Amino acid sequence: MEKNFNLPPKPNRQKKIVRNSAIALILGVIYVWAFSGVIEKVDWRFFDRIGENFDRVVPRLVDVDWSATSKVLELILETVFIAYAGTLIAAILAIPFGFWAAGNMVKSPFWNTMGKWFLILDRTFPELILAILFVITVGPGAFAGVLTIGLTAFGMLGKLYAEVIESIDMKVVEAMEANGANKIQILFYGIFPQVLPEFLSFALYRFEIDIRASTVLGIVGAGGIGTLIVITAANRDWEQLGLIILAIVVVVMVIDYISSKIRKRLV
Amino acid sequence: MITFKDVSLVYPNGTQGLKNINVKINEGEFVVIVGLSGAGKSTFIRSINRMVTPTNGELLVDDEDILKVEGKDLRKLRTKVGMIFQNYNLVNRSSVMKNVISGRLGHTGTLRSIFNLYPKEDKIKAYDNLRRVNMESKLYNRADQLSGGQQQRVSIARVLTQDPSIILADEPVASLDPPTSHQVMTYLRKVNQEDNITTIVNLHFIDMAMEYADRIIGMRDGEIVFDGPVSEVEEKTFEQIYNRPIREEDLRGSEEDASTK
């Protein structure tokens, strides 16, 4: 081997150095600006009271008040149902929109882009804003929560479904075209078997997210445990709030665990 | 019978796929198309079931010009002309049976097929065809549990289940090892002889073409440069078709060679 062998120089080396140092400089400036702003705005007296507040609240949070168990259980169940119903609506509604937004299904670029933008538009609405809108239009309660979850989950699931559809093996579709199958038969025999397990897996994953999301919907009156959180916090009933947090943690953990087990077996 | 009358095909990007093809393929013939990649073998084969559409000329399948058929008539043509692919193109997550019965799709109504309500004779036909390629023991396995050669045999069963009078095979053994390649070609040959199905196979292995074909058509740059029975073919013929000396990579090797390796 030649001792002084050097690899040929990389092309555009100088350009890359200039570009990367520019990026580093800009990032540095943003960091300095952000942290200096934070340090300036902090109310340092907060730290004098923090120990005192913790001593007052945390022991009472841990000293759970079990007397409210049945009420909390009922509401937590409602929360799970809101998430379930909302995700179910979204999981089904997202199928046609997923196909609409998939580039290999809709040949016209204009229509396809319309589908993609429709789903983006849906994803831009924050959950709580939608929840407030639904509480105003259909009245407070679980139904507003279901609609909120359904509509927000639908945007994300539609996008994920479209990506699944775009990644399928189109050769199978070709084979079915070649044996004389019509479009609907191709859909059921060539496309659904490839995408449905992944659709289901994404819907379950979204269900995990929606459980967490639906616990806070009640804060604006859209049903579930959130309403109770607001009331207990306002009453400074820390023992009951302790129970609520415990219940949420347990339910979210159990459902996450089960759903990830199922998802592993699906794909 | 398949008749190409002055058929040409120009792709939208300007590439000429076929140039003035004139050829007649008789019923029950086993024809192998040879040529280097890019010679137009695939385009030739895919014109016959209209997976591509020639831009000029006339292409007759059983005395019907197929270049103008659309919609329902096109699907009817495709039930008559079965196709086998290099990558088998099975639905991986579906069972072998479901893949094979999907050969009946062109003959079955939409609703019936969606709800899996095939007539009993169709199911028997699917099972019989699996038996012909010795795959009946894998009936309920998922397609992705099978080896490449087994998948190609399932795809032969699928194509037989559609009751074709013509089978097109586009590089059916290019992804397989030598012994499996011979097995698949043997099944294709058997089906051709027993059912008198016209079979057109694209191959780039010279020795396999010589072993299985009745007739060899050589293509170069979208044109037919040789057409004749196997008895007229010698090494020089392939050198003419390929326009270069024969190399080792043009040979697949015989079954015995491969098994002693």
XYZ file of C-alpha atoms in Angstrom:
528
model
C 0.000 0.000 0.000
C 1.087 3.502 -0.763
C 1.775 5.326 2.477
C 0.903 8.838 1.465
C -2.270 7.898 -0.303
C -5.028 10.478 -0.055
C -8.606 10.056 -1.172
C -9.552 12.418 -3.962
C -10.909 15.651 -2.441
C -14.666 15.839 -1.976
C -16.418 18.091 -4.456
C -17.858 21.416 -3.265
C -15.879 21.233 -0.044
C -15.526 24.974 0.366
C -19.176 25.578 -0.347
C -20.125 23.069 2.325
C -17.854 24.651 4.954
C -19.360 28.086 4.286
C -22.901 26.701 4.419
C -22.380 24.695 7.627
C -20.703 27.552 9.484
C -23.528 29.860 8.442
C -26.067 27.397 9.844
C -24.065 27.042 13.095
C -23.838 30.826 13.471
C -27.580 31.348 12.949
C -28.447 28.554 15.403
C -26.046 30.066 17.975
C -27.613 33.499 17.685
C -31.110 32.051 18.146
C -30.020 30.126 21.270
C -28.378 33.145 22.878
C -31.394 35.320 22.123
C -33.861 32.729 23.470
C -32.012 32.045 26.726
C -31.248 35.683 27.442
C -34.966 36.418 27.036
C -35.917 33.651 29.448
C -33.390 34.707 32.088
C -34.538 38.321 31.869
C -38.228 37.452 32.300
C -37.979 34.935 35.143
C -39.531 36.092 38.393
C -36.803 34.926 40.770
C -38.989 35.337 43.853
C -40.856 32.245 42.595
C -38.000 30.120 43.909
C -38.491 31.443 47.465
C -42.035 30.084 47.503
C -41.472 26.896 45.577
C -40.420 24.817 48.568
C -43.318 26.080 50.616
C -45.858 25.285 47.840
C -44.495 21.825 47.378
C -44.669 21.099 51.076
C -48.288 22.183 51.142
C -49.547 20.368 48.011
C -47.443 17.256 47.360
C -48.096 15.388 50.635
C -51.815 15.900 50.156
C -51.625 14.676 46.516
C -49.968 11.484 47.724
C -52.457 11.072 50.563
C -55.099 9.873 48.094
C -58.765 10.354 49.000
C -60.391 7.026 48.060
C -63.930 8.145 48.902
C -64.365 9.617 45.392
C -63.336 6.355 43.674
C -66.674 5.508 42.066
C -67.141 8.994 40.663
C -63.604 9.097 39.287
C -63.925 5.619 37.788
C -67.144 6.555 36.052
C -65.560 9.645 34.527
C -62.370 7.878 33.528
C -64.486 5.267 31.737
C -66.299 8.076 29.935
C -62.888 9.473 28.932
C -61.835 6.131 27.469
C -65.153 5.853 25.595
C -64.750 9.344 24.157
C -61.297 8.401 22.879
C -62.573 5.080 21.521
C -65.581 6.513 19.701
C -63.565 9.440 18.355
C -60.734 7.232 17.090
C -63.229 4.826 15.510
C -64.881 7.645 13.569
C -61.483 8.947 12.487
C -60.118 5.514 11.539
C -63.023 4.867 9.171
C -63.381 8.387 7.806
C -59.642 8.517 7.073
C -59.785 5.566 4.640
C -61.375 7.365 1.652
C -59.354 10.492 2.374
C -56.174 8.444 2.628
C -56.844 7.078 -0.859
C -57.619 10.585 -2.100
C -54.283 11.886 -0.793
C -52.207 8.913 -2.046
C -50.234 9.809 -5.160
C -50.358 6.322 -6.665
C -54.160 6.104 -6.434
C -55.259 9.510 -7.681
C -53.538 10.046 -10.999
C -54.498 13.707 -11.443
C -51.874 15.777 -9.587
C -54.421 18.545 -8.993
C -56.951 16.289 -7.220
C -54.237 14.534 -5.311
C -52.795 17.811 -4.015
C -56.306 18.915 -3.041
C -56.621 15.761 -0.927
C -53.261 16.344 0.723
C -54.095 19.986 1.492
C -57.485 19.076 2.888
C -55.798 16.798 5.420
C -53.182 19.454 6.236
C -55.981 21.966 6.833
C -57.603 19.545 9.256
C -54.353 19.044 11.157
C -53.842 22.775 11.668
C -56.767 23.010 14.138
C -55.515 22.587 17.722
C -57.596 20.144 19.753
C -58.712 22.578 22.436
C -59.901 25.161 19.900
C -61.961 22.518 18.112
C -63.294 21.352 21.482
C -64.408 24.887 22.361
C -66.112 25.196 18.950
C -67.982 21.930 19.465
C -68.961 22.784 23.032
C -70.515 25.976 21.643
C -72.272 24.251 18.712
C -73.464 20.904 20.139
C -73.402 21.829 23.810
C -71.076 20.656 26.585
C -70.609 16.944 27.245
C -69.118 13.779 25.850
C -70.525 14.205 22.330
C -68.481 17.380 21.817
C -65.428 15.420 22.977
C -66.067 12.570 20.542
C -66.397 14.982 17.622
C -63.217 16.785 18.635
C -61.171 13.591 18.864
C -62.710 12.273 15.650
C -61.844 15.360 13.665
C -58.300 15.849 14.949
C -57.347 12.169 14.720
C -58.796 12.002 11.215
C -56.281 14.479 9.794
C -53.294 12.592 11.109
C -54.641 9.142 10.261
C -55.518 10.274 6.732
C -51.954 11.385 6.166
C -50.491 8.186 7.645
C -52.898 6.024 5.600
C -51.902 7.882 2.439
C -48.258 7.140 3.177
C -49.039 3.463 3.729
C -50.927 3.331 0.414
C -48.077 5.046 -1.394
C -45.637 2.419 -0.127
C -47.537 -0.659 -1.389
C -46.187 -3.047 -3.987
C -47.814 -1.858 -7.225
C -46.587 -4.993 -9.004
C -49.417 -6.900 -7.354
C -51.848 -4.386 -8.803
C -50.226 -4.891 -12.197
C -50.647 -8.665 -11.900
C -54.355 -8.266 -11.161
C -54.838 -5.849 -14.042
C -53.155 -8.436 -16.235
C -55.607 -11.168 -15.264
C -58.666 -9.101 -16.079
C -59.773 -7.890 -12.647
C -61.727 -4.634 -12.449
C -60.818 -1.668 -10.244
C -62.959 -2.679 -7.266
C -61.649 -6.246 -7.344
C -58.091 -4.914 -7.434
C -58.896 -2.764 -4.404
C -60.177 -5.729 -2.391
C -57.678 -8.357 -3.575
C -54.496 -6.403 -4.256
C -54.595 -3.278 -2.101
C -56.589 -3.946 1.100
C -54.572 -7.022 2.120
C -51.440 -4.893 1.858
C -52.698 -1.864 3.788
C -55.358 -2.935 6.316
C -53.025 -4.351 9.000
C -51.018 -1.143 8.910
C -54.176 0.988 8.977
C -55.284 -0.856 12.098
C -51.872 -0.464 13.699
C -51.886 3.299 13.124
C -55.468 3.565 14.412
C -54.448 1.791 17.629
C -51.444 4.075 18.014
C -53.717 7.060 17.537
C -56.058 5.593 20.175
C -53.165 5.717 22.670
C -52.671 9.400 21.883
C -56.401 10.109 22.037
C -56.725 8.627 25.529
C -54.284 11.262 26.753
C -55.923 13.977 24.655
C -59.424 13.215 25.924
C -58.356 13.566 29.572
C -57.859 17.295 29.079
C -60.881 17.947 26.822
C -63.105 18.242 29.901
C -61.216 21.382 30.892
C -63.218 23.257 28.243
C -66.365 21.241 28.988
C -66.156 18.552 26.335
C -66.808 15.637 28.713
C -64.632 13.140 30.505
C -62.404 13.446 33.552
C -61.086 16.918 32.648
C -64.104 18.706 34.074
C -63.502 17.096 37.440
C -59.827 18.100 37.320
C -60.791 21.743 36.954
C -63.292 21.571 39.806
C -61.004 19.753 42.258
C -58.080 22.042 41.459
C -60.268 25.099 42.001
C -61.417 23.676 45.363
C -57.806 22.896 46.292
C -58.996 19.361 46.991
C -55.498 17.915 46.482
C -56.354 14.477 47.909
C -59.010 13.934 45.236
C -56.763 15.322 42.504
C -54.204 12.741 43.631
C -56.736 10.005 42.966
C -57.574 11.423 39.527
C -53.929 11.594 38.490
C -53.349 8.068 39.750
C -56.362 6.804 37.780
C -55.197 8.525 34.583
C -51.663 7.177 34.933
C -52.913 3.624 35.465
C -55.408 3.700 32.572
C -52.966 5.260 30.099
C -50.255 2.776 31.042
C -52.517 -0.255 30.742
C -53.939 0.801 27.372
C -50.501 1.739 25.989
C -49.164 -1.646 27.013
C -52.028 -3.671 25.536
C -52.152 -1.665 22.325
C -48.432 -1.912 21.675
C -48.642 -5.693 22.235
C -51.434 -5.936 19.661
C -49.628 -3.681 17.205
C -46.523 -5.839 17.347
C -48.515 -8.853 16.221
C -50.364 -6.968 13.468
C -47.710 -5.940 10.994
C -53.255 -17.307 -33.014
C -51.375 -14.052 -32.556
C -50.500 -11.888 -35.544
C -48.347 -8.756 -35.447
C -48.899 -6.664 -38.587
C -46.332 -3.911 -38.887
C -46.576 -3.107 -35.171
C -44.501 -0.206 -33.799
C -44.411 1.389 -30.393
C -42.934 4.733 -29.447
C -42.929 5.569 -25.717
C -43.966 9.105 -24.688
C -40.307 9.919 -23.954
C -39.430 9.164 -27.568
C -37.847 5.731 -27.044
C -38.748 3.333 -29.798
C -39.869 0.104 -28.092
C -40.916 -1.851 -31.189
C -40.028 -1.245 -34.828
C -42.278 -2.637 -37.575
C -42.812 -6.053 -36.054
C -44.336 -8.646 -38.389
C -44.746 -12.063 -36.878
C -47.282 -14.835 -36.539
C -47.445 -17.137 -33.514
C -49.541 -20.276 -33.907
C -51.783 -21.935 -31.388
C -49.985 -24.208 -28.939
C -46.479 -23.026 -29.811
C -43.839 -22.587 -27.123
C -41.923 -19.510 -28.212
C -38.919 -18.083 -26.400
C -37.947 -14.488 -27.050
C -34.254 -13.823 -26.530
C -32.311 -10.598 -26.618
C -30.269 -8.339 -24.380
C -32.017 -6.156 -21.840
C -33.572 -3.172 -23.570
C -34.043 -5.111 -26.808
C -37.833 -4.816 -26.565
C -38.665 -8.319 -25.297
C -40.858 -7.028 -22.491
C -42.560 -4.482 -24.713
C -43.301 -7.209 -27.267
C -44.863 -9.513 -24.678
C -46.797 -6.773 -22.901
C -48.349 -5.608 -26.157
C -50.217 -8.884 -26.429
C -52.263 -8.261 -23.265
C -52.148 -4.486 -23.722
C -50.148 -3.712 -20.574
C -48.520 -1.383 -23.099
C -50.252 -0.091 -26.205
C -48.429 -0.094 -29.554
C -48.759 3.189 -31.401
C -48.930 1.799 -34.960
C -50.010 -1.286 -36.853
C -52.422 -4.103 -36.140
C -52.194 -6.800 -33.490
C -54.627 -9.691 -33.911
C -55.374 -12.146 -31.126
C -57.804 -14.818 -32.371
C -58.653 -12.603 -35.379
C -59.595 -9.590 -33.258
C -57.547 -6.393 -33.446
C -56.775 -5.785 -29.782
C -55.171 -2.373 -30.139
C -58.506 -0.609 -29.901
C -60.301 -2.586 -27.182
C -61.070 -0.702 -23.978
C -62.796 -1.231 -20.625
C -64.792 -4.421 -20.412
C -63.452 -5.871 -23.668
C -59.902 -5.216 -22.519
C -60.540 -7.098 -19.288
C -62.042 -9.933 -21.326
C -58.909 -10.063 -23.471
C -56.792 -10.215 -20.334
C -58.702 -13.168 -18.904
C -57.793 -15.003 -22.098
C -54.119 -13.964 -21.986
C -52.503 -14.904 -18.674
C -49.245 -13.421 -17.456
C -46.360 -14.566 -15.255
C -43.847 -12.079 -13.854
C -40.211 -12.038 -12.822
C -41.091 -11.155 -9.215
C -44.121 -13.483 -9.009
C -46.329 -10.536 -7.940
C -48.328 -12.461 -5.354
C -50.098 -10.719 -2.473
C -47.651 -11.532 0.338
C -50.105 -11.289 3.194
C -52.790 -13.417 1.536
C -52.932 -17.200 1.572
C -51.831 -19.313 -1.374
C -55.464 -20.271 -2.030
C -56.596 -16.652 -2.082
C -53.797 -15.787 -4.503
C -54.688 -18.656 -6.815
C -58.426 -18.008 -6.785
C -57.717 -14.383 -7.697
C -57.078 -15.821 -11.164
C -60.868 -16.147 -11.385
C -61.448 -12.406 -10.791
C -61.952 -11.656 -14.474
C -64.653 -14.339 -14.672
C -66.407 -13.459 -11.412
C -68.832 -10.667 -10.603
C -67.566 -7.857 -8.381
C -69.862 -8.535 -5.421
C -69.329 -12.290 -5.530
C -65.568 -11.862 -5.475
C -65.579 -9.269 -2.678
C -67.513 -11.610 -0.409
C -65.415 -14.584 -1.488
C -68.441 -16.450 -2.873
C -66.791 -18.441 -5.602
C -68.681 -21.304 -7.232
C -67.523 -24.694 -6.042
C -66.070 -25.603 -9.446
C -63.800 -22.531 -9.260
C -62.419 -23.645 -5.912
C -61.876 -27.156 -7.248
C -60.166 -25.706 -10.302
C -57.836 -23.623 -8.111
C -56.971 -26.650 -5.986
C -56.407 -28.857 -9.047
C -54.052 -26.326 -10.541
C -52.099 -26.123 -7.296
C -51.814 -29.909 -7.469
C -50.453 -29.716 -10.997
C -47.514 -27.634 -9.772
C -47.169 -29.759 -6.586
C -48.055 -26.936 -4.226
C -51.301 -28.306 -2.779
C -49.717 -28.863 0.663
C -49.163 -25.108 1.025
C -52.814 -24.243 0.356
C -53.358 -22.245 3.558
C -49.817 -20.848 3.965
C -49.234 -17.162 3.508
C -47.524 -16.408 0.189
C -44.542 -14.750 1.892
C -43.718 -17.988 3.727
C -42.769 -19.642 0.427
C -39.434 -19.699 -1.373
C -38.992 -17.929 -4.715
C -39.450 -21.071 -6.765
C -42.554 -22.035 -4.811
C -44.005 -18.559 -5.295
C -43.437 -18.798 -9.035
C -45.209 -22.163 -9.073
C -48.155 -20.599 -7.224
C -48.240 -17.865 -9.824
C -48.379 -20.549 -12.546
C -51.351 -22.071 -10.709
C -52.947 -18.624 -10.551
C -52.542 -18.094 -14.259
C -53.943 -21.574 -15.055
C -56.973 -20.862 -12.889
C -57.987 -18.057 -15.212
C -58.326 -20.602 -18.083
C -56.081 -18.764 -20.533
C -55.494 -19.750 -24.136
C -52.204 -17.832 -24.120
C -49.605 -17.496 -21.338
C -47.047 -14.703 -21.398
C -44.055 -15.091 -19.085
C -41.836 -12.063 -18.603
C -38.400 -13.281 -17.392
C -40.011 -15.935 -15.163
C -36.699 -17.385 -13.934
C -34.471 -14.313 -13.719
C -34.773 -14.196 -9.891
C -34.291 -17.935 -9.354
C -31.269 -20.227 -8.964
C -30.444 -22.746 -11.735
C -32.206 -25.885 -10.377
C -35.352 -23.938 -9.511
C -35.259 -22.215 -12.890
C -35.333 -25.585 -14.641
C -38.176 -26.737 -12.422
C -40.293 -23.684 -13.275
C -39.538 -23.981 -16.995
C -40.430 -27.681 -16.883
C -43.836 -26.855 -15.388
C -44.445 -24.189 -18.044
C -43.509 -26.655 -20.777
C -45.742 -29.345 -19.278
C -48.728 -26.997 -19.120
C -48.078 -25.917 -22.707
C -48.100 -29.500 -23.961
C -50.955 -30.862 -21.847
C -53.395 -27.983 -22.316
C -52.177 -26.757 -25.704
C -51.751 -23.241 -24.313
C -49.716 -20.928 -26.539
C -46.763 -19.910 -24.373
C -44.441 -16.978 -24.986
C -41.484 -16.653 -22.618
C -38.846 -13.930 -22.355
C -35.457 -15.289 -21.435
C -31.921 -14.100 -21.679
C -30.296 -17.477 -20.980
C -29.298 -19.114 -24.248
C -29.090 -22.678 -22.968
C -32.543 -22.546 -21.390
C -34.046 -21.131 -24.551
C -32.528 -24.017 -26.537
C -33.728 -26.616 -24.056
C -37.385 -25.638 -23.748
C -38.458 -23.719 -26.852
C -40.106 -24.940 -30.061
C -39.221 -21.729 -31.735
C -36.900 -18.866 -30.941
C -37.392 -15.216 -31.795
C -34.373 -12.995 -31.366
C -34.764 -9.272 -30.791
C -32.364 -6.354 -30.911
C -33.209 -2.641 -30.631
C -36.950 -3.255 -30.977
C -36.625 -5.356 -34.116
C -36.916 -9.057 -34.805
C -33.493 -10.167 -36.030
C -34.069 -13.900 -35.945
C -37.127 -16.137 -36.124
C -36.945 -19.878 -36.536
C -37.351 -23.337 -35.009
C -34.813 -24.429 -32.413
C -33.288 -26.926 -34.864
C -32.010 -24.024 -36.977
C -30.357 -22.258 -34.053
C -26.655 -22.518 -33.298
C -24.220 -20.510 -31.248
C -23.561 -18.240 -34.217
C -27.244 -17.307 -34.289
C -27.068 -15.961 -30.746
C -23.908 -14.033 -31.560
C -25.878 -12.419 -34.360
C -28.827 -11.644 -32.090
C -26.659 -10.258 -29.297
C -24.259 -8.620 -31.761
C -21.298 -9.784 -29.653
C -19.548 -13.043 -28.678
C -21.401 -15.294 -26.218
C -20.244 -15.006 -22.597
C -20.665 -17.255 -19.619
C -23.288 -14.985 -18.055
C -25.576 -15.753 -21.014
C -25.867 -19.334 -19.766
C -27.915 -20.524 -16.827
C -26.164 -23.895 -16.510
C -27.857 -27.265 -16.453
C -29.584 -28.852 -13.509
C -26.727 -31.312 -12.973
C -24.015 -28.634 -12.979
C -25.821 -26.666 -10.357
C -26.489 -29.576 -8.031
C -22.879 -30.783 -8.032
C -21.549 -27.328 -7.197
